[in-house]
Short mmCIF file of C-alpha atoms in Angstrom, two decimals:
data_model
loop_
_atom_site.label_atom_id
_atom_site.label_comp_id
_atom_site.label_asym_id
_atom_site.label_seq_id
_atom_site.Cartn_x
_atom_site.Cartn_y
_atom_site.Cartn_z
CA MET R 1 13.82 -1.15 -28.75
CA GLY R 2 14.41 -4.23 -30.92
CA ASP R 3 12.09 -7.00 -32.06
CA ILE R 4 12.10 -8.85 -28.71
CA GLY R 5 11.34 -5.74 -26.68
CA THR R 6 8.57 -4.66 -29.06
CA ILE R 7 6.92 -8.10 -28.99
CA MET R 8 7.16 -8.28 -25.18
CA MET R 9 5.60 -4.81 -24.75
CA ILE R 10 2.80 -5.48 -27.26
CA GLY R 11 2.21 -8.92 -25.73
CA LEU R 12 1.95 -7.38 -22.26
CA ILE R 13 -0.70 -4.90 -23.39
CA VAL R 14 -2.70 -7.48 -25.37
CA LEU R 15 -2.69 -10.20 -22.68
CA LEU R 16 -3.64 -7.76 -19.93
CA ALA R 17 -6.47 -6.43 -22.11
CA LEU R 18 -7.69 -10.01 -22.58
CA GLY R 19 -7.81 -10.47 -18.80
CA VAL R 20 -4.97 -12.98 -18.48
CA PRO R 21 -3.71 -12.95 -14.84
CA ILE R 22 -0.63 -10.76 -14.51
CA ALA R 23 1.64 -13.51 -13.15
CA PHE R 24 0.88 -15.83 -16.07
CA THR R 25 1.19 -12.94 -18.54
CA ILE R 26 4.69 -11.93 -17.51
CA GLY R 27 5.82 -15.54 -17.02
CA LEU R 28 4.70 -16.43 -20.56
CA LEU R 29 6.32 -13.32 -22.04
CA ALA R 30 9.57 -14.01 -20.20
CA ALA R 31 9.62 -17.52 -21.75
CA VAL R 32 8.91 -16.06 -25.20
CA GLY R 33 11.71 -13.52 -24.76
CA ILE R 34 14.18 -16.24 -23.69
CA TRP R 35 13.22 -18.35 -26.73
CA MET R 36 13.50 -15.44 -29.18
CA ALA R 37 16.89 -14.40 -27.78
CA ASP R 38 18.15 -17.99 -28.09
CA ILE R 39 19.21 -18.06 -24.43
CA ASN R 40 19.51 -21.31 -22.48
CA PRO R 41 15.95 -21.84 -21.13
CA MET R 42 17.34 -23.03 -17.78
CA ILE R 43 18.21 -19.39 -17.08
CA LEU R 44 14.54 -18.56 -16.57
CA PRO R 45 13.77 -20.87 -13.59
CA GLN R 46 17.10 -19.80 -12.08
CA GLN R 47 15.97 -16.18 -12.26
CA PHE R 48 12.58 -17.10 -10.78
CA VAL R 49 14.36 -18.60 -7.77
CA ALA R 50 16.81 -15.69 -7.52
CA GLY R 51 13.94 -13.21 -7.51
CA SER R 52 12.28 -14.77 -4.48
CA ASN R 53 15.42 -15.93 -2.63
CA VAL R 54 16.07 -12.61 -0.87
CA THR R 55 16.18 -12.46 2.93
CA SER R 56 14.44 -9.06 3.17
CA LEU R 57 11.35 -10.52 1.45
CA LEU R 58 10.74 -12.60 4.58
CA ALA R 59 9.17 -9.43 5.99
CA ILE R 60 6.20 -9.90 3.64
CA PRO R 61 4.64 -13.01 5.25
CA GLY R 62 5.29 -11.52 8.69
CA PHE R 63 3.43 -8.28 8.02
CA ILE R 64 0.59 -10.09 6.21
CA LEU R 65 0.13 -12.46 9.14
CA ALA R 66 0.34 -9.60 11.65
CA GLY R 67 -2.41 -7.70 9.81
CA GLU R 68 -4.73 -10.73 9.71
CA LEU R 69 -4.14 -11.51 13.39
CA MET R 70 -4.81 -7.87 14.30
CA SER R 71 -8.18 -7.93 12.52
CA ALA R 72 -9.24 -11.29 13.96
CA GLY R 73 -7.91 -10.42 17.43
CA GLY R 74 -10.06 -7.32 17.86
CA LEU R 75 -7.23 -4.78 17.65
CA SER R 76 -8.69 -2.93 14.66
CA ARG R 77 -12.08 -2.62 16.41
CA ARG R 78 -10.44 -1.10 19.49
CA LEU R 79 -8.43 1.34 17.36
CA VAL R 80 -11.72 2.55 15.87
CA ARG R 81 -13.21 3.00 19.35
CA VAL R 82 -10.23 5.08 20.52
CA ALA R 83 -10.44 7.25 17.39
CA GLU R 84 -14.18 7.81 17.93
CA THR R 85 -13.72 9.07 21.50
CA PHE R 86 -11.30 11.75 20.31
CA PHE R 87 -12.90 12.82 17.00
CA GLY R 88 -16.57 11.77 17.23
CA HIS R 89 -17.86 15.11 18.56
CA LEU R 90 -16.31 17.18 15.74
CA THR R 91 -18.00 18.09 12.45
CA GLY R 92 -17.41 15.03 10.28
CA GLY R 93 -16.08 13.35 13.41
CA LEU R 94 -17.05 9.78 12.57
CA SER R 95 -15.50 10.16 9.12
CA MET R 96 -12.32 11.53 10.72
CA SER R 97 -12.37 8.61 13.15
CA THR R 98 -12.31 6.29 10.13
CA VAL R 99 -9.26 8.14 8.79
CA ALA R 100 -7.50 7.96 12.18
CA ALA R 101 -8.26 4.24 12.49
CA GLY R 102 -6.95 3.65 8.97
CA THR R 103 -3.75 5.53 9.82
CA PHE R 104 -3.18 3.42 12.93
CA PHE R 105 -4.01 0.17 11.20
CA GLY R 106 -1.79 1.15 8.29
CA ALA R 107 1.07 1.31 10.79
CA ILE R 108 0.48 -2.40 11.42
CA SER R 109 -0.66 -4.10 8.24
CA GLY R 110 1.56 -2.57 5.52
CA SER R 111 -1.11 -3.31 2.90
CA ALA R 112 -3.74 -1.12 1.19
CA PRO R 113 -6.40 -3.86 0.70
CA ALA R 114 -5.91 -5.13 4.27
CA THR R 115 -6.40 -1.61 5.68
CA THR R 116 -9.54 -1.10 3.58
CA ALA R 117 -10.93 -4.47 4.67
CA ALA R 118 -10.19 -3.99 8.38
CA VAL R 119 -11.56 -0.46 8.63
CA GLY R 120 -14.39 -0.85 6.10
CA SER R 121 -15.85 -3.96 7.74
CA ILE R 122 -16.35 -1.96 10.95
CA MET R 123 -17.09 1.56 9.76
CA ILE R 124 -19.18 1.41 6.55
CA ASP R 125 -22.39 0.34 8.32
CA GLU R 126 -21.64 2.67 11.24
CA LEU R 127 -21.18 5.68 8.95
CA GLU R 128 -24.41 4.94 7.09
CA ASP R 129 -26.32 4.66 10.38
CA ARG R 130 -25.06 8.12 11.41
CA GLY R 131 -26.25 9.92 8.26
CA TYR R 132 -23.45 9.40 5.74
CA GLN R 133 -24.21 8.04 2.27
CA ARG R 134 -23.19 4.40 1.95
CA GLY R 135 -21.29 5.21 -1.24
CA TYR R 136 -19.29 7.87 0.60
CA ALA R 137 -18.56 5.44 3.45
CA ALA R 138 -17.29 2.80 1.02
CA ALA R 139 -15.20 5.39 -0.85
CA LEU R 140 -13.67 6.58 2.45
CA ALA R 141 -12.76 3.02 3.42
CA THR R 142 -11.19 2.62 -0.03
CA ALA R 143 -9.25 5.88 0.27
CA VAL R 144 -7.67 5.07 3.64
CA GLY R 145 -6.26 1.87 2.11
CA PRO R 146 -3.17 3.59 0.60
CA LEU R 147 -2.26 4.83 4.08
CA GLY R 148 -1.30 1.19 4.73
CA GLN R 149 1.37 1.51 2.03
CA MET R 150 2.54 5.00 3.05
CA ILE R 151 2.66 4.72 6.85
CA PRO R 152 5.38 2.23 7.82
CA PRO R 153 5.73 -0.67 7.84
CA SER R 154 4.86 -1.04 4.14
CA ILE R 155 5.09 -4.24 2.12
CA PRO R 156 5.71 -2.41 -1.21
CA MET R 157 8.48 -0.36 0.48
CA VAL R 158 10.15 -3.65 1.43
CA ILE R 159 9.93 -4.86 -2.17
CA TRP R 160 11.29 -1.59 -3.60
CA GLY R 161 14.12 -1.60 -1.04
CA VAL R 162 15.12 -5.06 -2.27
CA LEU R 163 14.85 -4.11 -5.96
CA ALA R 164 16.72 -0.81 -5.66
CA GLU R 165 19.12 -2.03 -2.95
CA GLU R 166 18.16 0.89 -0.72
CA SER R 167 17.64 1.06 3.04
CA ILE R 168 14.18 -0.27 3.89
CA ALA R 169 14.22 1.64 7.20
CA LYS R 170 14.84 4.94 5.35
CA LEU R 171 12.09 4.14 2.86
CA PHE R 172 9.75 3.51 5.80
CA LEU R 173 10.62 6.96 7.20
CA ALA R 174 10.09 8.56 3.79
CA GLY R 175 6.44 7.48 3.79
CA ILE R 176 5.44 8.96 7.15
CA VAL R 177 5.03 12.64 6.20
CA PRO R 178 3.15 11.91 2.92
CA GLY R 179 0.88 9.53 4.83
CA LEU R 180 0.09 12.13 7.49
CA ILE R 181 -0.54 14.81 4.83
CA ALA R 182 -2.96 12.45 3.04
CA ALA R 183 -4.73 11.70 6.34
CA ALA R 184 -5.06 15.44 7.06
CA GLY R 185 -6.48 15.97 3.57
CA PHE R 186 -9.06 13.22 4.13
CA CYS R 187 -10.08 14.95 7.38
CA VAL R 188 -10.67 18.19 5.44
CA VAL R 189 -12.86 16.29 2.98
CA SER R 190 -14.72 14.80 5.97
CA VAL R 191 -15.52 18.24 7.39
CA ILE R 192 -16.65 19.64 4.03
CA TYR R 193 -18.86 16.60 3.35
CA ALA R 194 -20.45 16.68 6.82
CA ARG R 195 -21.28 20.38 6.51
CA TYR R 196 -22.66 19.99 2.99
CA ARG R 197 -24.82 16.99 3.95
CA GLY R 198 -25.81 18.38 7.35
CA VAL R 199 -24.52 15.34 9.25
CA ALA R 200 -25.21 15.76 12.97
CA ARG R 201 -22.34 15.82 15.44
CA GLU R 202 -21.98 13.07 18.00
CA ALA R 203 -21.99 13.77 21.72
CA ARG R 204 -18.57 14.56 23.18
CA ALA R 205 -17.05 11.54 24.92
CA THR R 206 -16.82 11.87 28.69
CA GLY R 207 -13.50 11.56 30.50
CA ARG R 208 -14.64 8.15 31.75
CA GLU R 209 -15.38 6.96 28.18
CA ILE R 210 -12.01 8.22 26.94
CA LEU R 211 -10.21 6.48 29.79
CA PHE R 212 -12.06 3.23 29.13
CA ALA R 213 -11.30 3.36 25.38
CA LEU R 214 -7.61 4.05 26.02
CA ARG R 215 -7.32 1.33 28.65
CA ASP R 216 -9.13 -1.18 26.43
CA GLY R 217 -7.16 -0.18 23.35
CA ILE R 218 -3.71 0.25 24.89
CA TRP R 219 -2.33 -3.00 23.45
CA ALA R 220 -3.58 -2.11 19.99
CA LEU R 221 -2.06 1.37 20.25
CA LEU R 222 1.28 -0.10 21.35
CA ALA R 223 1.59 -2.34 18.27
CA PRO R 224 3.09 0.36 15.98
CA VAL R 225 5.32 1.48 18.85
CA VAL R 226 6.70 -2.03 19.28
CA ILE R 227 7.22 -2.60 15.54
CA LEU R 228 8.61 0.79 14.53
CA GLY R 229 10.34 1.49 17.84
CA GLY R 230 12.23 -1.77 17.50
CA ILE R 231 13.35 -0.92 13.97
CA TYR R 232 14.55 2.62 14.66
CA SER R 233 16.10 1.84 18.03
CA GLY R 234 18.23 -0.80 16.31
CA MET R 235 16.78 -3.68 18.30
CA PHE R 236 15.79 -5.57 15.17
CA THR R 237 15.71 -5.26 11.38
CA PRO R 238 12.50 -4.62 9.37
CA THR R 239 12.41 -8.35 8.54
CA GLU R 240 12.66 -9.30 12.21
CA ALA R 241 10.11 -6.58 13.04
CA ALA R 242 7.56 -8.33 10.83
CA MET R 243 7.94 -11.54 12.83
CA VAL R 244 7.82 -9.62 16.13
CA GLY R 245 4.62 -7.91 14.92
CA ALA R 246 3.02 -11.26 14.10
CA LEU R 247 4.00 -12.70 17.48
CA TYR R 248 2.77 -9.59 19.30
CA SER R 249 -0.57 -9.72 17.44
CA ALA R 250 -1.03 -13.39 18.31
CA VAL R 251 -0.23 -12.91 22.02
CA VAL R 252 -2.53 -9.87 22.34
CA GLY R 253 -5.38 -11.49 20.43
CA LEU R 254 -5.18 -14.89 22.16
CA PHE R 255 -4.23 -14.05 25.75
CA LEU R 256 -4.97 -10.37 26.46
CA TYR R 257 -8.08 -9.47 24.44
CA ARG R 258 -9.10 -13.12 23.90
CA ASP R 259 -11.09 -12.23 20.79
CA LEU R 260 -8.88 -14.53 18.75
CA LYS R 261 -9.86 -18.16 19.24
CA TRP R 262 -7.44 -21.05 18.80
CA GLN R 263 -9.73 -22.74 16.28
CA LYS R 264 -9.43 -19.67 14.00
CA VAL R 265 -5.63 -19.74 13.93
CA PRO R 266 -5.26 -22.48 11.26
CA SER R 267 -7.58 -20.62 8.84
CA ILE R 268 -5.71 -17.35 9.46
CA LEU R 269 -2.40 -19.09 8.79
CA MET R 270 -3.77 -20.61 5.58
CA SER R 271 -5.15 -17.25 4.41
CA SER R 272 -1.80 -15.55 5.10
CA MET R 273 0.04 -18.34 3.28
CA ARG R 274 -2.21 -17.99 0.22
CA THR R 275 -1.69 -14.21 0.10
CA THR R 276 2.07 -14.62 0.57
CA ALA R 277 2.26 -17.32 -2.11
CA THR R 278 0.41 -15.08 -4.57
CA ILE R 279 2.74 -12.14 -3.93
CA MET R 280 5.91 -14.26 -4.06
CA PHE R 281 4.80 -15.97 -7.28
CA ILE R 282 4.28 -12.55 -8.89
CA ILE R 283 7.67 -11.35 -7.64
CA ALA R 284 9.43 -14.48 -8.92
CA VAL R 285 8.03 -14.40 -12.46
CA ALA R 286 8.30 -10.61 -12.67
CA TYR R 287 11.98 -10.89 -11.73
CA GLY R 288 12.49 -13.31 -14.63
CA PHE R 289 10.63 -10.94 -16.96
CA ALA R 290 12.75 -8.00 -15.76
CA TRP R 291 15.94 -10.03 -16.31
CA VAL R 292 14.98 -10.72 -19.94
CA MET R 293 14.20 -7.03 -20.45
CA ALA R 294 17.54 -6.02 -18.90
CA SER R 295 19.46 -8.54 -21.03
CA GLU R 296 17.93 -6.90 -24.12
CA GLN R 297 18.73 -3.43 -22.68
CA ILE R 298 15.06 -2.45 -22.88
CA PRO R 299 15.09 -0.31 -19.66
CA ALA R 300 18.07 1.69 -20.91
CA ARG R 301 16.44 2.26 -24.31
CA LEU R 302 13.14 3.33 -22.75
CA THR R 303 15.03 5.76 -20.50
CA GLU R 304 16.82 7.21 -23.52
CA ALA R 305 13.51 7.54 -25.38
CA LEU R 306 11.95 9.46 -22.49
CA LEU R 307 14.97 11.75 -22.24
CA LEU R 308 14.68 12.51 -25.96
CA LEU R 309 11.22 13.98 -25.32
CA THR R 310 12.62 16.68 -23.03
CA ASP R 311 15.56 17.35 -20.74
CA ASN R 312 13.51 19.57 -18.43
CA PRO R 313 13.40 17.76 -15.04
CA ILE R 314 10.05 19.35 -14.14
CA ILE R 315 8.41 18.02 -17.30
CA LEU R 316 10.14 14.65 -16.90
CA LEU R 317 8.81 14.34 -13.34
CA LEU R 318 5.31 15.15 -14.59
CA ILE R 319 5.56 12.51 -17.34
CA LEU R 320 6.97 9.96 -14.87
CA ASN R 321 4.21 10.51 -12.32
CA VAL R 322 1.43 10.41 -14.91
CA MET R 323 2.92 7.17 -16.28
CA LEU R 324 3.10 5.63 -12.79
CA LEU R 325 -0.48 6.64 -11.94
CA LEU R 326 -1.80 5.19 -15.20
CA LEU R 327 0.14 1.95 -14.76
CA GLY R 328 -0.99 1.70 -11.13
CA ALA R 329 -4.60 1.96 -12.30
CA VAL R 330 -4.35 -1.02 -14.65
CA MET R 331 -1.52 -3.20 -13.32
CA ASP R 332 -0.66 -5.08 -10.16
CA ASN R 333 1.70 -2.76 -8.30
CA ILE R 334 4.19 -5.44 -7.22
CA SER R 335 4.75 -6.82 -10.70
CA ALA R 336 4.86 -3.27 -12.12
CA MET R 337 7.59 -2.31 -9.65
CA VAL R 338 9.69 -5.37 -10.49
CA ILE R 339 9.26 -5.00 -14.26
CA LEU R 340 9.90 -1.24 -14.34
CA SER R 341 12.56 -0.98 -11.63
CA GLY R 342 15.42 -0.79 -14.16
CA VAL R 343 13.73 1.99 -16.17
CA LEU R 344 12.70 3.96 -13.08
CA ILE R 345 16.07 3.75 -11.33
CA GLY R 346 17.88 4.77 -14.53
CA LEU R 347 15.50 7.68 -15.13
CA GLY R 348 15.80 8.80 -11.51
CA GLN R 349 19.58 8.91 -11.82
CA GLN R 350 19.38 10.87 -15.06
CA ILE R 351 17.23 13.64 -13.59
CA GLY R 352 19.04 13.71 -10.23
CA LEU R 353 16.32 12.28 -7.98
CA ASP R 354 17.42 11.08 -4.56
CA PRO R 355 16.96 7.25 -4.50
CA ILE R 356 14.83 7.43 -1.33
CA GLN R 357 12.60 10.14 -2.84
CA LEU R 358 12.28 8.04 -6.00
CA GLY R 359 11.34 4.93 -4.00
CA ALA R 360 8.67 6.78 -2.02
CA MET R 361 7.32 8.35 -5.22
CA VAL R 362 7.06 4.98 -6.99
CA VAL R 363 5.45 3.17 -4.05
CA ILE R 364 2.95 5.94 -3.28
CA ASN R 365 1.98 6.36 -6.94
CA PHE R 366 1.21 2.65 -7.08
CA ALA R 367 -0.62 2.90 -3.74
CA VAL R 368 -2.88 5.53 -5.35
CA GLY R 369 -3.34 3.06 -8.20
CA MET R 370 -4.89 0.66 -5.69
CA VAL R 371 -7.87 3.03 -5.36
CA THR R 372 -8.01 4.24 -8.97
CA PRO R 373 -10.68 2.92 -11.36
CA PRO R 374 -10.93 0.72 -13.36
CA VAL R 375 -9.03 -2.03 -11.54
CA GLY R 376 -7.92 -0.54 -8.21
CA TYR R 377 -7.98 -3.57 -5.92
CA SER R 378 -9.07 -1.64 -2.81
CA ILE R 379 -12.20 -0.46 -4.66
CA PHE R 380 -13.20 -4.09 -5.21
CA VAL R 381 -12.57 -4.86 -1.53
CA ALA R 382 -14.79 -1.96 -0.42
CA SER R 383 -17.42 -2.92 -3.01
CA SER R 384 -17.50 -6.46 -1.67
CA ILE R 385 -17.81 -5.32 1.97
CA SER R 386 -20.45 -2.65 1.30
CA GLY R 387 -22.49 -4.61 -1.24
CA LEU R 388 -22.37 -1.64 -3.64
CA ARG R 389 -21.40 -1.71 -7.29
CA VAL R 390 -17.81 -0.77 -8.11
CA GLU R 391 -19.13 2.14 -10.20
CA THR R 392 -20.96 3.55 -7.16
CA VAL R 393 -17.84 3.46 -5.00
CA ALA R 394 -15.75 4.97 -7.82
CA ARG R 395 -18.25 7.82 -8.26
CA HIS R 396 -17.77 8.92 -4.64
CA ILE R 397 -13.99 8.60 -4.51
CA TRP R 398 -12.97 11.66 -6.56
CA PRO R 399 -12.47 14.09 -3.56
CA PHE R 400 -10.11 11.58 -1.95
CA MET R 401 -8.32 11.03 -5.27
CA LEU R 402 -7.74 14.79 -5.46
CA VAL R 403 -6.02 14.63 -2.06
CA LEU R 404 -3.88 11.66 -3.08
CA VAL R 405 -2.82 13.24 -6.40
CA THR R 406 -1.85 16.40 -4.48
CA VAL R 407 0.33 14.29 -2.18
CA VAL R 408 1.98 12.66 -5.21
CA ALA R 409 2.75 16.12 -6.65
CA LEU R 410 4.26 17.26 -3.33
CA ILE R 411 6.48 14.17 -3.20
CA ALA R 412 7.74 14.84 -6.73
CA TYR R 413 8.41 18.56 -6.44
CA VAL R 414 9.16 19.09 -2.74
CA PRO R 415 11.98 16.65 -1.85
CA ALA R 416 11.82 17.54 1.86
CA ILE R 417 8.41 15.84 2.08
CA THR R 418 10.12 12.44 1.78
CA LEU R 419 13.72 13.25 2.74
CA TRP R 420 13.41 15.34 5.89
CA LEU R 421 12.72 12.45 8.28
CA PRO R 422 15.31 10.03 6.78
CA GLU R 423 17.94 12.79 6.95
CA LYS R 424 16.92 13.79 10.48
CA LEU R 425 16.81 10.27 11.89
CA GLY R 426 19.03 8.41 9.41
#
């Protein structure tokens, strides 16, 4: 790998172990790499700017703002109510309602932590009141978070599309079937848990209650239709769809539902700006780090090293997925994608993976990392909302992790899972 590559890899492991924030870690290592390679230091800030100066990345602030406006505007609460009227009377119905609400909200927010926060803040107390363990409720809210990164629109899919220069719209389509399979698996877990714990069924909603929930929630239900329908009808690009989603959320929250108050708008804008700034800072410095690695041919050498282990594509896929899951459990997924994009794209080409399948596999592996101990961010979000220790939430999450790992395996070994919709609608 060379002295520079070795020092950068060791430095990355050591600094992360010491708890240095990921953005500062990779920024510092990029500067060290530039200095050791005797490259003009002005290259580094130029690469930082180049990494963030990509038009498609404008979708990120739009989807973040849309998700925050949806939560504050009462759309997520109405989605939960609609889900309850259809699933509440079934065994494990309230748990399945949580999954359905997470699936719908995931089709708006594009973010795992945002989905966990929106659904968990409404459903954790409700589930506990209806006989579910609080730890299970928090784990369920954590588990539905990755649906926000599988079901389009997805912020990580946007980032991978930019990195790999692949169609963002096709990547969005590639996440739909895995997301629905994961949601179905969570529903199976819900039924098994409810039967094992003897959770009582809710009364079946009357036709009047269903009609009221649908009429009250119609604008929330239309949000994914507006965003995704606009993209796939060709009316606007994914970047424009993000802005349309934010505008739609604001109009519905302020003027139709009126749950969103004007005095809250500045704080929502500031919160969205802080989140966007954090993500863009990570992308910028990670792009500089990745450029230093590429200039030292580190991705190519790592790819060659992996191929020396075996040339069996089945074994290589297993190694790749285990590596992605482990990295997703200890690293920020955005910076990991930027840093490893060269290695992953090269490896995918070597073993004949379709680029869209590879993109979906990478993004969904890292989405699973968001709920994987020890540092899965969605676990910390659910812990904060529920008031439970992280260890308690992690102890209850293993059935949902089993579902998510099964989905990852299907994506790797059954290409149609991710490629059927893009090929059908592409």
